[in-house]
PDB file of C-alpha atoms and ligand atoms in Angstrom:
ATOM      1  CA  MET T   8     -11.148  -4.319 -19.470  1.00 79.00           C
ATOM      2  CA  ALA T   9     -10.842  -7.028 -17.050  1.00 94.00           C
ATOM      3  CA  LEU T  10      -9.758  -7.672 -13.493  1.00 97.00           C
ATOM      4  CA  ARG T  11      -6.598  -9.524 -13.356  1.00 98.00           C
ATOM      5  CA  GLU T  12      -5.824 -11.873 -10.306  1.00 98.00           C
ATOM      6  CA  ILE T  13      -2.999 -10.232  -7.882  1.00 97.00           C
ATOM      7  CA  VAL T  14      -0.090 -12.295  -7.169  1.00 97.00           C
ATOM      8  CA  TYR T  15       1.015 -13.011  -3.701  1.00 98.00           C
ATOM      9  CA  VAL T  16       4.471 -13.567  -2.067  1.00 97.00           C
ATOM     10  CA  PRO T  17       6.202 -15.888  -2.299  1.00 97.00           C
ATOM     11  CA  ASP T  18       5.494 -15.971  -6.076  1.00 98.00           C
ATOM     12  CA  GLU T  19       8.715 -15.760  -7.934  1.00 98.00           C
ATOM     13  CA  VAL T  20       7.583 -13.297 -10.517  1.00 98.00           C
ATOM     14  CA  LEU T  21       7.705 -10.784  -7.578  1.00 98.00           C
ATOM     15  CA  ARG T  22      11.320 -11.445  -7.280  1.00 98.00           C
ATOM     16  CA  ARG T  23      12.431 -11.394 -11.015  1.00 98.00           C
ATOM     17  CA  LYS T  24      13.736  -8.220 -12.832  1.00 98.00           C
ATOM     18  CA  ALA T  25      11.023  -7.379 -15.072  1.00 98.00           C
ATOM     19  CA  ARG T  26      11.673  -7.132 -18.832  1.00 98.00           C
ATOM     20  CA  PRO T  27      11.851  -3.999 -20.577  1.00 98.00           C
ATOM     21  CA  VAL T  28       8.633  -3.017 -23.051  1.00 98.00           C
ATOM     22  CA  THR T  29       9.497  -2.827 -26.592  1.00 98.00           C
ATOM     23  CA  SER T  30       6.149  -3.234 -28.287  1.00 98.00           C
ATOM     24  CA  PHE T  31       3.305  -0.689 -27.633  1.00 98.00           C
ATOM     25  CA  GLY T  32       0.658  -2.640 -29.139  1.00 98.00           C
ATOM     26  CA  GLY T  33      -2.907  -4.225 -28.295  1.00 98.00           C
ATOM     27  CA  GLU T  34      -1.313  -6.593 -25.667  1.00 98.00           C
ATOM     28  CA  LEU T  35       0.197  -3.617 -23.795  1.00 98.00           C
ATOM     29  CA  GLN T  36      -2.829  -1.579 -24.163  1.00 98.00           C
ATOM     30  CA  THR T  37      -5.107  -4.250 -22.496  1.00 98.00           C
ATOM     31  CA  LEU T  38      -2.554  -5.101 -20.055  1.00 98.00           C
ATOM     32  CA  ILE T  39      -2.586  -1.319 -18.677  1.00 98.00           C
ATOM     33  CA  ASP T  40      -6.259  -1.027 -18.900  1.00 98.00           C
ATOM     34  CA  ASP T  41      -6.722  -4.141 -16.711  1.00 98.00           C
ATOM     35  CA  MET T  42      -4.003  -2.927 -14.296  1.00 98.00           C
ATOM     36  CA  VAL T  43      -5.726   0.214 -13.837  1.00 98.00           C
ATOM     37  CA  GLU T  44      -9.060  -1.583 -13.246  1.00 98.00           C
ATOM     38  CA  THR T  45      -7.451  -3.999 -10.923  1.00 98.00           C
ATOM     39  CA  MET T  46      -5.837  -1.292  -8.948  1.00 97.00           C
ATOM     40  CA  ARG T  47      -8.933   0.518  -8.352  1.00 96.00           C
ATOM     41  CA  ASN T  48     -10.809  -2.508  -7.501  1.00 96.00           C
ATOM     42  CA  ALA T  49      -8.272  -3.455  -5.006  1.00 94.00           C
ATOM     43  CA  PRO T  50      -8.461  -0.428  -3.957  1.00 93.00           C
ATOM     44  CA  GLY T  51      -4.835   0.610  -4.105  1.00 94.00           C
ATOM     45  CA  VAL T  52      -2.769   3.564  -5.104  1.00 96.00           C
ATOM     46  CA  GLY T  53      -0.491   1.963  -7.507  1.00 97.00           C
ATOM     47  CA  LEU T  54       0.440  -1.432  -9.277  1.00 98.00           C
ATOM     48  CA  ALA T  55       3.312  -2.854 -11.168  1.00 98.00           C
ATOM     49  CA  ALA T  56       2.937  -5.553 -13.748  1.00 98.00           C
ATOM     50  CA  PRO T  57       4.639  -8.304 -11.849  1.00 98.00           C
ATOM     51  CA  GLN T  58       1.805  -8.059  -9.438  1.00 98.00           C
ATOM     52  CA  VAL T  59      -0.661  -9.427 -11.963  1.00 98.00           C
ATOM     53  CA  GLY T  60       1.868 -11.958 -13.023  1.00 98.00           C
ATOM     54  CA  VAL T  61       3.474 -10.115 -15.829  1.00 98.00           C
ATOM     55  CA  SER T  62       7.216  -9.729 -15.911  1.00 98.00           C
ATOM     56  CA  SER T  63       7.237  -6.308 -17.937  1.00 98.00           C
ATOM     57  CA  ARG T  64       8.335  -2.832 -16.945  1.00 98.00           C
ATOM     58  CA  VAL T  65       4.767  -1.080 -16.568  1.00 98.00           C
ATOM     59  CA  ILE T  66       3.566   0.692 -13.588  1.00 98.00           C
ATOM     60  CA  VAL T  67       0.063   2.426 -12.828  1.00 98.00           C
ATOM     61  CA  VAL T  68      -0.360   4.857 -10.072  1.00 98.00           C
ATOM     62  CA  GLU T  69      -3.185   6.932  -8.900  1.00 97.00           C
ATOM     63  CA  PHE T  70      -3.016   9.001  -5.824  1.00 94.00           C
ATOM     64  CA  GLY T  71      -4.740  12.222  -4.466  1.00 88.00           C
ATOM     65  CA  ASP T  72      -5.099  13.729  -1.173  1.00 80.00           C
ATOM     66  CA  GLU T  73      -6.884  16.807   0.441  1.00 80.00           C
ATOM     67  CA  GLU T  74      -4.760  19.307  -1.598  1.00 77.00           C
ATOM     68  CA  VAL T  75      -4.274  17.360  -4.933  1.00 77.00           C
ATOM     69  CA  PRO T  76      -7.208  15.656  -6.635  1.00 88.00           C
ATOM     70  CA  PRO T  77      -6.414  11.939  -7.692  1.00 91.00           C
ATOM     71  CA  LYS T  78      -4.612  11.803 -11.000  1.00 95.00           C
ATOM     72  CA  LEU T  79      -3.557   8.536 -12.840  1.00 97.00           C
ATOM     73  CA  TYR T  80      -0.024   8.040 -14.223  1.00 98.00           C
ATOM     74  CA  VAL T  81       0.707   5.227 -16.356  1.00 98.00           C
ATOM     75  CA  VAL T  82       4.615   4.813 -16.804  1.00 98.00           C
ATOM     76  CA  VAL T  83       6.290   2.131 -19.288  1.00 98.00           C
ATOM     77  CA  ASN T  84       9.976   1.582 -18.516  1.00 98.00           C
ATOM     78  CA  PRO T  85       9.975   4.007 -15.725  1.00 98.00           C
ATOM     79  CA  GLU T  86      13.235   5.022 -14.408  1.00 98.00           C
ATOM     80  CA  ILE T  87      14.210   7.222 -11.184  1.00 98.00           C
ATOM     81  CA  GLN T  88      16.321   9.971 -13.068  1.00 98.00           C
ATOM     82  CA  LYS T  89      16.801  12.258 -10.084  1.00 98.00           C
ATOM     83  CA  LYS T  90      16.163  11.824  -6.244  1.00 98.00           C
ATOM     84  CA  SER T  91      16.495  14.187  -3.373  1.00 98.00           C
ATOM     85  CA  ASP T  92      19.007  13.750  -0.837  1.00 98.00           C
ATOM     86  CA  GLU T  93      16.306  14.320   1.865  1.00 98.00           C
ATOM     87  CA  THR T  94      14.492  11.151   2.811  1.00 98.00           C
ATOM     88  CA  LEU T  95      11.245  10.393   4.931  1.00 96.00           C
ATOM     89  CA  ILE T  96      10.096   7.358   6.859  1.00 95.00           C
ATOM     90  CA  GLY T  97       6.565   6.386   6.026  1.00 94.00           C
ATOM     91  CA  THR T  98       4.217   3.354   6.397  1.00 93.00           C
ATOM     92  CA  GLU T  99       3.587   1.128   3.514  1.00 94.00           C
ATOM     93  CA  ALA T 100       1.868  -1.856   2.777  1.00 95.00           C
ATOM     94  CA  CYS T 101       1.396  -3.959  -0.487  1.00 96.00           C
ATOM     95  CA  LEU T 102      -1.492  -5.681  -2.303  1.00 96.00           C
ATOM     96  CA  SER T 103       0.823  -8.383  -2.873  1.00 97.00           C
ATOM     97  CA  ILE T 104       1.780  -8.960   0.884  1.00 96.00           C
ATOM     98  CA  PRO T 105      -1.601  -9.206   2.769  1.00 93.00           C
ATOM     99  CA  GLY T 106      -1.736  -8.211   6.208  1.00 93.00           C
ATOM    100  CA  LEU T 107       1.724  -6.591   6.727  1.00 94.00           C
ATOM    101  CA  ALA T 108       2.577  -2.983   6.864  1.00 94.00           C
ATOM    102  CA  GLY T 109       6.209  -1.678   7.411  1.00 95.00           C
ATOM    103  CA  ASP T 110       8.180   1.775   8.040  1.00 95.00           C
ATOM    104  CA  VAL T 111      10.216   2.518   4.846  1.00 96.00           C
ATOM    105  CA  GLU T 112      12.705   5.321   4.322  1.00 97.00           C
ATOM    106  CA  ARG T 113      12.238   6.803   0.827  1.00 98.00           C
ATOM    107  CA  HIS T 114      13.520   9.595  -0.943  1.00 98.00           C
ATOM    108  CA  LEU T 115      11.409  12.846  -0.501  1.00 97.00           C
ATOM    109  CA  ALA T 116      11.169  13.756  -4.055  1.00 98.00           C
ATOM    110  CA  VAL T 117      12.071  11.734  -7.179  1.00 98.00           C
ATOM    111  CA  THR T 118      11.911  12.578 -10.813  1.00 98.00           C
ATOM    112  CA  VAL T 119      10.677   9.829 -12.718  1.00 98.00           C
ATOM    113  CA  THR T 120      11.224   9.218 -16.699  1.00 98.00           C
ATOM    114  CA  GLY T 121       9.817   6.758 -19.018  1.00 98.00           C
ATOM    115  CA  GLN T 122       7.371   6.308 -21.522  1.00 98.00           C
ATOM    116  CA  SER T 123       3.577   6.954 -22.139  1.00 98.00           C
ATOM    117  CA  ARG T 124       1.259   3.930 -23.070  1.00 98.00           C
ATOM    118  CA  ARG T 125       1.777   4.976 -26.569  1.00 98.00           C
ATOM    119  CA  GLY T 126       5.762   5.204 -26.295  1.00 98.00           C
ATOM    120  CA  GLN T 127       6.131   8.925 -25.903  1.00 98.00           C
ATOM    121  CA  PRO T 128       8.508  10.102 -23.442  1.00 98.00           C
ATOM    122  CA  VAL T 129       7.444  11.168 -20.129  1.00 98.00           C
ATOM    123  CA  LYS T 130       8.800  12.982 -17.138  1.00 98.00           C
ATOM    124  CA  ILE T 131       7.198  13.290 -13.746  1.00 97.00           C
ATOM    125  CA  LYS T 132       8.242  15.308 -10.631  1.00 97.00           C
ATOM    126  CA  ALA T 133       6.863  13.743  -7.572  1.00 95.00           C
ATOM    127  CA  SER T 134       7.402  14.528  -3.908  1.00 94.00           C
ATOM    128  CA  GLY T 135       5.764  13.320  -0.596  1.00 93.00           C
ATOM    129  CA  TRP T 136       3.454  10.246  -0.877  1.00 93.00           C
ATOM    130  CA  LEU T 137       3.498  10.350  -4.781  1.00 95.00           C
ATOM    131  CA  ALA T 138       7.073  10.164  -4.729  1.00 96.00           C
ATOM    132  CA  ARG T 139       6.892   7.024  -2.183  1.00 96.00           C
ATOM    133  CA  ILE T 140       4.331   5.477  -4.317  1.00 97.00           C
ATOM    134  CA  PHE T 141       6.735   5.665  -7.592  1.00 98.00           C
ATOM    135  CA  GLN T 142       9.602   4.312  -5.480  1.00 98.00           C
ATOM    136  CA  HIS T 143       7.657   1.232  -4.262  1.00 98.00           C
ATOM    137  CA  GLU T 144       6.267   0.510  -7.750  1.00 98.00           C
ATOM    138  CA  ILE T 145       9.646   0.776  -9.528  1.00 98.00           C
ATOM    139  CA  ASP T 146      11.052  -1.484  -6.789  1.00 98.00           C
ATOM    140  CA  HIS T 147       8.389  -4.219  -7.763  1.00 98.00           C
ATOM    141  CA  LEU T 148      10.038  -4.079 -11.358  1.00 98.00           C
ATOM    142  CA  ASN T 149      13.238  -4.871  -9.993  1.00 98.00           C
ATOM    143  CA  GLY T 150      12.202  -7.796  -7.579  1.00 98.00           C
ATOM    144  CA  ILE T 151      12.346  -5.598  -4.602  1.00 98.00           C
ATOM    145  CA  LEU T 152       9.462  -5.677  -1.650  1.00 98.00           C
ATOM    146  CA  PHE T 153       8.737  -3.190   0.793  1.00 97.00           C
ATOM    147  CA  THR T 154       9.576  -5.679   3.424  1.00 97.00           C
ATOM    148  CA  ASP T 155      13.156  -5.926   2.094  1.00 98.00           C
ATOM    149  CA  ARG T 156      13.573  -2.258   2.837  1.00 97.00           C
ATOM    150  CA  ALA T 157      11.434  -1.882   6.072  1.00 96.00           C
ATOM    151  CA  GLU T 158      12.867  -1.157   9.181  1.00 90.00           C
ATOM    152  CA  ARG T 159      10.076  -2.660  11.130  1.00 90.00           C
ATOM    153  CA  VAL T 160       7.283  -4.772   9.877  1.00 93.00           C
ATOM    154  CA  TRP T 161       4.134  -5.283  11.631  1.00 91.00           C
ATOM    155  CA  LYS T 162       0.560  -6.348  11.058  1.00 91.00           C
ATOM    156  CA  LEU T 163      -1.574  -3.961   8.855  1.00 82.00           C
ATOM    157  CA  GLU T 164      -4.584  -4.122  11.325  1.00 81.00           C
ATOM    158  CA  GLU T 165      -2.608  -2.399  13.879  1.00 79.00           C
ATOM    159  CA  ALA T 166      -1.685   0.543  11.397  1.00 72.00           C
ATOM    160  CA  ASP T 167      -3.660   3.616  11.174  1.00 73.00           C
ATOM    161  CA  PRO T 168      -5.430   3.118   7.575  1.00 68.00           C
ATOM    162  CA  GLU T 169      -5.120   6.950   6.984  1.00 66.00           C
ATOM    163  CA  GLU T 170      -1.380   6.665   7.344  1.00 70.00           C
ATOM    164  CA  VAL T 171      -0.982   3.533   5.097  1.00 73.00           C
ATOM    165  CA  LEU T 172      -0.405   3.345   1.329  1.00 73.00           C
ATOM    166  CA  LEU T 173      -1.529  -0.057  -0.365  1.00 78.00           C
ATOM    167  CA  ASP T 174       0.082  -0.559  -3.766  1.00 80.00           C
TER     168      ASP T 174
HETATM  169 NI1   NI P 221       3.477  -3.303  -3.620  1.00 75.29          NI
END
């Protein structure tokens, strides 16, 4: 495993629609291992492949809180299959946008489908912060950044670190 360099705005790879993954060989496995290491090192709660300069539809998410121990999710070709009508505003930040935070409205719950790192179908039901992270990461695969959706953007140093997601 190796750390990869995180790509920052205004790098155009962050604005591209990432390519679907069709091959589950060694190159993908290495990419995923490196993304997990890079996310943990940052540290962040999620990372999308374009954030390490690779325009492929791969995300990794690792999140836990007082109630739920941290769990690692790796999803290849993720799609939001279902989303709640109910939404919630929460504070987000992004490893690719240093120094900024913003309030973003997201669906309270989503069902994400896609494939595992070995190409097996996966389905994840997420709510709350976990659902927010998945929506943020899947946005990355479509060239969308949280600042596009935020109602308000401000300096990260002014935000309560306990209330901000970095992904
Ligand atoms: Ni991000």
